[in-house]
Amino acid sequence: MSWCAGVLLALWFVPAAAERLDDLYATEAAVADEGSEARNETLSKMLADVLVRVSGNASVASMPAAGDLLASAPSLVQQYRYRTVEGEAAVSRYLWARFDQAAIERMMRERGLPVWVQRPRVLMWVATERGGRRSLLNLENEPQARTAALARAQQRGMPLQLPLMDLEDQAALTAADLWSGYLSGIRLASARYPHQAILAGRLSVRRGGQWQSNWVLIDGDGSQEFQAPSLGLAEALAFGLDQTQNLLAAHYAPMPGAGGRSGTLVEFADVHGLAAYGSLVALLGSLEPVGQVALRYVDDDRFVFELQLRGDEQELSRALQSSGRLIAQPGPGLRMPVETPAGPGGADAGASAAAPEADLYYRLLN
């Protein structure tokens, strides 16, 4: 995937829809008290959040290479302060801190952890289906879901662009456009906003107020689809943003050495949900034969990782099998590209990339 970064930002500016990305190196967390022990413990947790933002990798803090960096959190703080909030039953105390950007980036690079400098702004469109009726979702009418989406974007370090959903948007794009995967129409309606990538979601309500969501991430060259399990509205939006940032980070901030085809490709099936994805990444990072982990491809519940090995593939296979979480699968051979649905008037430009042929195949036990 590739974007002409910065061009649209220079041409367009819609302040009412653009959400500001806070300082990646500043964060706040609840703290038990103002003693040094509680402060240092909390600072390590806060630095873990910062590493997620800076790398784009949701599981970076669980990687062995990050251990001593997290332990150094108190020495990497440039500023910190406390604030208190009085509640009905008790007083809550919060610690705010800003970490040394230059020192953290240097230490991350020294340890082979990715540092993501240029981040594409993501424009998010969502259509919903309730009782057979489809409509564009205006997040101004769903304050809880909007707050959750913005919080997740901030947590992952994503510059998120929300449409105004004014008369111009409603005339340019319909729920049917999103549902049919009409990429040309989606791109045309998106042209008024600063963005380098588009996230289009289709959410259908299920029993109990849960939502089944299907997503497509669109860039200048093509698109890639993924699905989410049934979740609440706020959780479904957060999942879509999480997975989008995972895909973008795999392209823009891969683990060092993950470019080209220098590692071992392993495909994992039955990876359902963000928690399963995070635990899988943590598992891979903990295996002795694995030096570095980079996500290379996603299609529904199938994830392909490129692993840089300290040993050989036989050692990797033994480690994966002995984890108790995975079962080896026969390789299906080279897969055909997944075609993107065509819009009205003919085939649409861009198709999802073909899944790479992996060296090893496994199924995750849920």
Short mmCIF file of C-alpha atoms in Angstrom, two decimals:
data_model
loop_
_atom_site.label_atom_id
_atom_site.label_comp_id
_atom_site.label_asym_id
_atom_site.label_seq_id
_atom_site.Cartn_x
_atom_site.Cartn_y
_atom_site.Cartn_z
CA MET A 1 0.00 0.00 0.00
CA SER A 2 1.14 3.54 -0.63
CA TRP A 3 -0.21 7.02 -0.06
CA CYS A 4 0.80 10.48 -1.32
CA ALA A 5 1.28 11.67 2.21
CA GLY A 6 0.70 15.32 2.90
CA VAL A 7 -0.76 16.35 -0.48
CA LEU A 8 -4.39 16.31 0.59
CA LEU A 9 -3.49 17.83 3.93
CA ALA A 10 -2.15 20.87 2.11
CA LEU A 11 -5.19 21.18 -0.15
CA TRP A 12 -8.04 20.65 2.29
CA PHE A 13 -8.80 21.64 5.86
CA VAL A 14 -12.12 20.97 7.56
CA PRO A 15 -11.61 21.84 11.23
CA ALA A 16 -15.04 20.69 12.42
CA ALA A 17 -14.37 17.11 11.29
CA ALA A 18 -10.65 16.72 11.96
CA GLU A 19 -9.79 15.22 15.33
CA ARG A 20 -6.50 16.43 16.88
CA LEU A 21 -3.96 13.76 17.78
CA ASP A 22 -2.51 14.40 21.21
CA ASP A 23 1.20 14.25 22.01
CA LEU A 24 2.26 10.63 21.51
CA TYR A 25 4.73 10.86 24.39
CA ALA A 26 2.36 12.30 27.03
CA THR A 27 -0.23 10.23 28.85
CA GLU A 28 -2.22 10.03 32.08
CA ALA A 29 -3.25 7.16 34.35
CA ALA A 30 -4.87 6.58 37.72
CA VAL A 31 -2.40 6.20 40.60
CA ALA A 32 -2.93 4.86 44.12
CA ASP A 33 -0.98 7.59 45.90
CA GLU A 34 1.82 10.10 45.39
CA GLY A 35 4.57 7.92 46.81
CA SER A 36 7.60 6.99 44.70
CA GLU A 37 6.75 3.26 44.57
CA ALA A 38 3.24 3.82 43.19
CA ARG A 39 4.55 6.51 40.83
CA ASN A 40 7.31 4.34 39.35
CA GLU A 41 4.99 1.37 38.89
CA THR A 42 2.43 3.56 37.14
CA LEU A 43 5.07 5.21 34.96
CA SER A 44 6.09 1.80 33.61
CA LYS A 45 2.47 1.11 32.65
CA MET A 46 2.17 4.57 31.08
CA LEU A 47 5.34 4.04 29.06
CA ALA A 48 3.84 0.77 27.76
CA ASP A 49 0.93 2.83 26.40
CA VAL A 50 3.37 5.25 24.80
CA LEU A 51 5.26 2.40 23.10
CA VAL A 52 1.99 1.18 21.57
CA ARG A 53 1.31 4.64 20.14
CA VAL A 54 4.83 5.19 18.87
CA SER A 55 5.22 1.76 17.26
CA GLY A 56 1.65 1.19 16.08
CA ASN A 57 2.02 -2.35 17.47
CA ALA A 58 -0.61 -3.23 20.07
CA SER A 59 1.57 -5.92 21.67
CA VAL A 60 4.94 -4.17 21.61
CA ALA A 61 5.11 -3.81 25.40
CA SER A 62 4.90 -7.59 25.86
CA MET A 63 7.93 -8.22 23.64
CA PRO A 64 11.09 -9.27 25.48
CA ALA A 65 13.05 -6.43 23.84
CA ALA A 66 10.82 -3.88 25.58
CA GLY A 67 11.41 -5.20 29.11
CA ASP A 68 14.41 -3.12 30.16
CA LEU A 69 13.00 -0.06 28.42
CA LEU A 70 9.85 -0.25 30.55
CA ALA A 71 11.97 -0.73 33.65
CA SER A 72 13.73 2.56 32.81
CA ALA A 73 10.46 4.51 32.68
CA PRO A 74 11.14 6.78 35.70
CA SER A 75 14.45 7.95 34.21
CA LEU A 76 12.80 8.75 30.86
CA VAL A 77 10.25 11.21 32.29
CA GLN A 78 10.69 14.87 31.36
CA GLN A 79 7.69 16.22 33.29
CA TYR A 80 5.03 14.84 35.60
CA ARG A 81 2.24 16.15 37.77
CA TYR A 82 -0.74 14.92 39.77
CA ARG A 83 -4.38 15.91 39.74
CA THR A 84 -7.28 14.81 41.94
CA VAL A 85 -10.96 14.35 41.20
CA GLU A 86 -13.43 14.31 44.09
CA GLY A 87 -16.17 11.71 43.72
CA GLU A 88 -19.17 10.91 45.87
CA ALA A 89 -17.41 8.11 47.74
CA ALA A 90 -13.71 8.81 47.33
CA VAL A 91 -11.04 11.01 45.78
CA SER A 92 -9.41 9.72 42.59
CA ARG A 93 -5.80 10.64 41.88
CA TYR A 94 -4.22 10.78 38.41
CA LEU A 95 -0.62 11.01 37.26
CA TRP A 96 0.24 12.85 34.04
CA ALA A 97 3.69 12.46 32.50
CA ARG A 98 5.57 13.33 29.35
CA PHE A 99 8.44 11.08 28.31
CA ASP A 100 11.66 11.98 26.49
CA GLN A 101 10.90 11.48 22.80
CA ALA A 102 14.49 11.39 21.55
CA ALA A 103 15.62 8.92 24.22
CA ILE A 104 12.66 6.59 23.70
CA GLU A 105 13.01 6.51 19.92
CA ARG A 106 16.75 5.83 20.22
CA MET A 107 16.21 3.02 22.73
CA MET A 108 13.42 1.47 20.65
CA ARG A 109 15.60 1.42 17.53
CA GLU A 110 18.52 -0.04 19.47
CA ARG A 111 16.26 -2.89 20.59
CA GLY A 112 14.77 -3.55 17.17
CA LEU A 113 11.35 -2.13 18.04
CA PRO A 114 9.51 -0.21 15.30
CA VAL A 115 9.22 3.58 15.42
CA TRP A 116 6.38 4.98 13.30
CA VAL A 117 7.10 8.53 12.19
CA GLN A 118 4.73 9.35 9.30
CA ARG A 119 1.15 8.33 10.09
CA PRO A 120 -1.63 8.35 7.48
CA ARG A 121 -4.81 10.16 8.49
CA VAL A 122 -7.76 7.75 8.38
CA LEU A 123 -11.22 8.93 7.29
CA MET A 124 -13.98 6.70 8.69
CA TRP A 125 -17.40 6.20 7.10
CA VAL A 126 -19.93 3.84 8.71
CA ALA A 127 -23.29 2.53 7.49
CA THR A 128 -25.71 0.65 9.74
CA GLU A 129 -28.54 -1.79 9.10
CA ARG A 130 -31.40 -1.95 11.61
CA GLY A 131 -34.62 -3.81 10.88
CA GLY A 132 -33.79 -4.01 7.19
CA ARG A 133 -33.20 -0.26 6.93
CA ARG A 134 -29.74 1.01 6.02
CA SER A 135 -28.41 4.49 6.77
CA LEU A 136 -25.16 6.38 7.24
CA LEU A 137 -24.11 6.62 10.87
CA ASN A 138 -23.72 10.11 12.28
CA LEU A 139 -21.58 9.71 15.38
CA GLU A 140 -22.79 13.05 16.72
CA ASN A 141 -26.02 11.18 17.47
CA GLU A 142 -24.13 8.37 19.24
CA PRO A 143 -22.00 10.23 21.81
CA GLN A 144 -20.88 7.12 23.70
CA ALA A 145 -19.73 5.38 20.51
CA ARG A 146 -18.07 8.58 19.27
CA THR A 147 -16.16 9.00 22.52
CA ALA A 148 -15.03 5.36 22.39
CA ALA A 149 -13.85 5.70 18.80
CA LEU A 150 -11.88 8.87 19.49
CA ALA A 151 -10.37 7.36 22.64
CA ARG A 152 -9.21 4.26 20.76
CA ALA A 153 -7.72 6.39 17.97
CA GLN A 154 -5.79 8.40 20.57
CA GLN A 155 -4.70 5.22 22.34
CA ARG A 156 -3.32 3.78 19.09
CA GLY A 157 -1.81 7.06 17.84
CA MET A 158 -4.12 7.28 14.83
CA PRO A 159 -4.94 10.65 13.23
CA LEU A 160 -8.68 10.07 12.78
CA GLN A 161 -10.88 12.11 10.44
CA LEU A 162 -14.64 11.99 10.98
CA PRO A 163 -17.03 13.23 8.26
CA LEU A 164 -19.31 16.16 9.03
CA MET A 165 -22.39 14.23 7.84
CA ASP A 166 -23.86 17.47 6.54
CA LEU A 167 -26.04 17.86 3.43
CA GLU A 168 -23.00 17.71 1.16
CA ASP A 169 -21.93 14.35 2.61
CA GLN A 170 -25.45 12.96 2.42
CA ALA A 171 -25.73 13.99 -1.23
CA ALA A 172 -22.32 12.56 -2.13
CA LEU A 173 -22.54 9.18 -0.39
CA THR A 174 -25.28 6.73 0.54
CA ALA A 175 -25.43 3.68 2.75
CA ALA A 176 -25.93 1.63 -0.44
CA ASP A 177 -22.53 2.85 -1.68
CA LEU A 178 -20.83 1.48 1.43
CA TRP A 179 -22.84 -1.73 1.40
CA SER A 180 -22.01 -2.51 -2.23
CA GLY A 181 -18.33 -1.65 -1.86
CA TYR A 182 -18.56 1.14 -4.45
CA LEU A 183 -14.97 2.29 -4.08
CA SER A 184 -15.11 5.04 -6.70
CA GLY A 185 -18.10 6.62 -4.99
CA ILE A 186 -16.50 6.35 -1.56
CA ARG A 187 -13.29 7.96 -2.81
CA LEU A 188 -15.19 10.77 -4.53
CA ALA A 189 -17.22 11.58 -1.41
CA SER A 190 -14.04 11.52 0.67
CA ALA A 191 -12.17 14.06 -1.47
CA ARG A 192 -13.31 17.05 0.64
CA TYR A 193 -11.51 15.74 3.73
CA PRO A 194 -7.82 15.45 4.56
CA HIS A 195 -6.94 11.76 4.53
CA GLN A 196 -4.51 9.20 3.18
CA ALA A 197 -6.64 6.12 3.93
CA ILE A 198 -10.36 5.41 4.18
CA LEU A 199 -12.01 2.98 6.60
CA ALA A 200 -15.54 2.02 5.50
CA GLY A 201 -17.68 -0.06 7.85
CA ARG A 202 -20.95 -1.96 7.42
CA LEU A 203 -22.62 -2.75 10.76
CA SER A 204 -25.71 -4.94 11.09
CA VAL A 205 -27.56 -5.13 14.39
CA ARG A 206 -28.11 -8.56 15.91
CA ARG A 207 -30.03 -9.85 18.90
CA GLY A 208 -29.22 -8.26 22.21
CA GLY A 209 -28.05 -5.02 20.61
CA GLN A 210 -24.83 -6.55 19.29
CA TRP A 211 -23.42 -5.53 15.93
CA GLN A 212 -21.82 -7.68 13.24
CA SER A 213 -19.33 -5.51 11.36
CA ASN A 214 -17.52 -5.82 8.04
CA TRP A 215 -14.77 -3.37 7.18
CA VAL A 216 -12.74 -2.36 4.16
CA LEU A 217 -9.53 -0.33 4.36
CA ILE A 218 -9.05 1.67 1.16
CA ASP A 219 -5.86 3.33 -0.03
CA GLY A 220 -4.69 4.76 -3.33
CA ASP A 221 -3.86 1.37 -4.83
CA GLY A 222 -6.49 -1.03 -3.59
CA SER A 223 -8.39 -2.28 -0.58
CA GLN A 224 -8.36 -4.92 2.11
CA GLU A 225 -11.34 -6.35 3.94
CA PHE A 226 -11.72 -7.76 7.44
CA GLN A 227 -14.53 -8.70 9.79
CA ALA A 228 -15.22 -8.41 13.50
CA PRO A 229 -17.20 -10.63 15.87
CA SER A 230 -20.53 -9.43 17.24
CA LEU A 231 -19.87 -6.55 19.62
CA GLY A 232 -21.56 -3.50 21.07
CA LEU A 233 -21.54 -0.43 18.83
CA ALA A 234 -18.68 1.30 20.67
CA GLU A 235 -16.63 -1.90 20.76
CA ALA A 236 -17.26 -2.60 17.07
CA LEU A 237 -15.95 0.83 16.08
CA ALA A 238 -12.92 0.41 18.36
CA PHE A 239 -12.21 -3.01 16.82
CA GLY A 240 -12.33 -1.54 13.29
CA LEU A 241 -9.88 1.21 14.24
CA ASP A 242 -7.60 -1.25 16.04
CA GLN A 243 -7.37 -3.60 13.09
CA THR A 244 -6.87 -0.70 10.68
CA GLN A 245 -3.92 0.55 12.71
CA ASN A 246 -2.52 -2.99 12.81
CA LEU A 247 -2.63 -3.19 9.02
CA LEU A 248 -1.16 0.28 8.51
CA ALA A 249 1.60 -0.36 11.04
CA ALA A 250 2.51 -3.61 9.29
CA HIS A 251 3.17 -1.52 6.16
CA TYR A 252 4.57 1.73 7.58
CA ALA A 253 6.34 0.49 10.72
CA PRO A 254 7.23 -3.19 10.30
CA MET A 255 9.59 -4.83 12.69
CA PRO A 256 13.17 -4.20 11.47
CA GLY A 257 14.21 -6.94 9.10
CA ALA A 258 10.60 -7.71 8.13
CA GLY A 259 10.78 -6.06 4.73
CA GLY A 260 11.04 -8.08 1.55
CA ARG A 261 11.02 -11.86 2.07
CA SER A 262 13.86 -12.40 4.52
CA GLY A 263 11.91 -14.21 7.23
CA THR A 264 9.62 -17.21 7.66
CA LEU A 265 5.96 -16.67 6.79
CA VAL A 266 3.50 -18.42 9.09
CA GLU A 267 -0.27 -18.31 8.62
CA PHE A 268 -2.59 -18.62 11.63
CA ALA A 269 -6.30 -19.35 11.16
CA ASP A 270 -9.22 -18.95 13.60
CA VAL A 271 -7.85 -15.72 15.09
CA HIS A 272 -11.18 -14.24 16.18
CA GLY A 273 -11.14 -10.83 17.84
CA LEU A 274 -8.53 -8.37 19.01
CA ALA A 275 -7.85 -10.23 22.26
CA ALA A 276 -6.96 -13.38 20.31
CA TYR A 277 -4.72 -11.35 18.00
CA GLY A 278 -2.92 -9.71 20.94
CA SER A 279 -2.38 -13.00 22.77
CA LEU A 280 -1.03 -14.60 19.57
CA VAL A 281 1.49 -11.79 19.06
CA ALA A 282 2.56 -12.06 22.70
CA LEU A 283 2.93 -15.84 22.33
CA LEU A 284 5.07 -15.50 19.19
CA GLY A 285 7.28 -12.89 20.84
CA SER A 286 7.89 -15.18 23.82
CA LEU A 287 9.14 -18.16 21.79
CA GLU A 288 12.88 -18.78 22.01
CA PRO A 289 13.46 -19.36 18.25
CA VAL A 290 11.63 -16.10 17.33
CA GLY A 291 13.64 -12.88 17.16
CA GLN A 292 11.14 -10.46 15.61
CA VAL A 293 7.45 -10.55 14.63
CA ALA A 294 5.75 -8.55 11.87
CA LEU A 295 2.17 -8.76 10.60
CA ARG A 296 2.16 -9.11 6.82
CA TYR A 297 -1.42 -9.95 5.77
CA VAL A 298 -4.95 -10.23 7.19
CA ASP A 299 -8.08 -11.78 5.67
CA ASP A 300 -11.00 -12.29 8.03
CA ASP A 301 -9.69 -14.71 10.71
CA ARG A 302 -6.43 -15.54 8.87
CA PHE A 303 -3.26 -13.68 9.87
CA VAL A 304 0.10 -14.08 8.15
CA PHE A 305 3.19 -13.10 10.17
CA GLU A 306 6.79 -12.85 9.06
CA LEU A 307 9.08 -14.20 11.76
CA GLN A 308 12.78 -13.48 11.96
CA LEU A 309 14.30 -16.60 13.51
CA ARG A 310 17.23 -17.14 15.85
CA GLY A 311 17.11 -20.85 15.00
CA ASP A 312 15.69 -22.88 12.10
CA GLU A 313 12.13 -23.74 11.01
CA GLN A 314 12.22 -27.11 12.78
CA GLU A 315 12.92 -25.38 16.09
CA LEU A 316 10.11 -22.94 15.35
CA SER A 317 7.69 -25.77 14.54
CA ARG A 318 8.52 -27.55 17.79
CA ALA A 319 8.04 -24.33 19.79
CA LEU A 320 4.70 -23.56 18.12
CA GLN A 321 3.41 -27.10 18.63
CA SER A 322 4.52 -27.28 22.27
CA SER A 323 2.80 -23.98 23.13
CA GLY A 324 -0.49 -25.83 23.58
CA ARG A 325 -2.31 -23.00 21.76
CA LEU A 326 -1.76 -24.04 18.15
CA ILE A 327 -2.38 -27.01 15.83
CA ALA A 328 -0.40 -27.49 12.62
CA GLN A 329 -2.45 -27.44 9.41
CA PRO A 330 -1.68 -28.65 5.87
CA GLY A 331 -0.70 -25.83 3.52
CA PRO A 332 -3.38 -24.92 0.96
CA GLY A 333 -0.89 -23.74 -1.65
CA LEU A 334 -0.99 -20.40 -3.41
CA ARG A 335 -4.26 -18.57 -2.87
CA MET A 336 -6.04 -16.55 -5.50
CA PRO A 337 -6.59 -12.79 -4.98
CA VAL A 338 -9.80 -11.77 -3.24
CA GLU A 339 -11.82 -9.59 -5.61
CA THR A 340 -13.34 -6.35 -4.40
CA PRO A 341 -17.07 -5.93 -5.16
CA ALA A 342 -17.66 -3.83 -8.26
CA GLY A 343 -19.59 -0.60 -8.03
CA PRO A 344 -22.37 0.53 -10.34
CA GLY A 345 -21.33 0.83 -13.94
CA GLY A 346 -18.62 -1.84 -14.02
CA ALA A 347 -15.59 -3.16 -12.23
CA ASP A 348 -14.03 -0.88 -9.69
CA ALA A 349 -10.36 -0.03 -9.62
CA GLY A 350 -8.26 -1.86 -7.08
CA ALA A 351 -8.53 -5.33 -5.64
CA SER A 352 -7.41 -6.82 -2.38
CA ALA A 353 -3.88 -8.16 -2.46
CA ALA A 354 -3.40 -11.90 -2.72
CA ALA A 355 -2.52 -13.77 0.45
CA PRO A 356 1.17 -14.69 0.38
CA GLU A 357 2.05 -18.37 0.32
CA ALA A 358 3.22 -19.21 3.81
CA ASP A 359 5.95 -21.60 4.88
CA LEU A 360 3.97 -22.97 7.83
CA TYR A 361 0.24 -23.10 8.64
CA TYR A 362 -1.40 -23.29 12.07
CA ARG A 363 -4.84 -22.97 13.66
CA LEU A 364 -5.30 -21.06 16.92
CA LEU A 365 -7.18 -22.92 19.64
CA ASN A 366 -9.77 -20.58 21.15
#
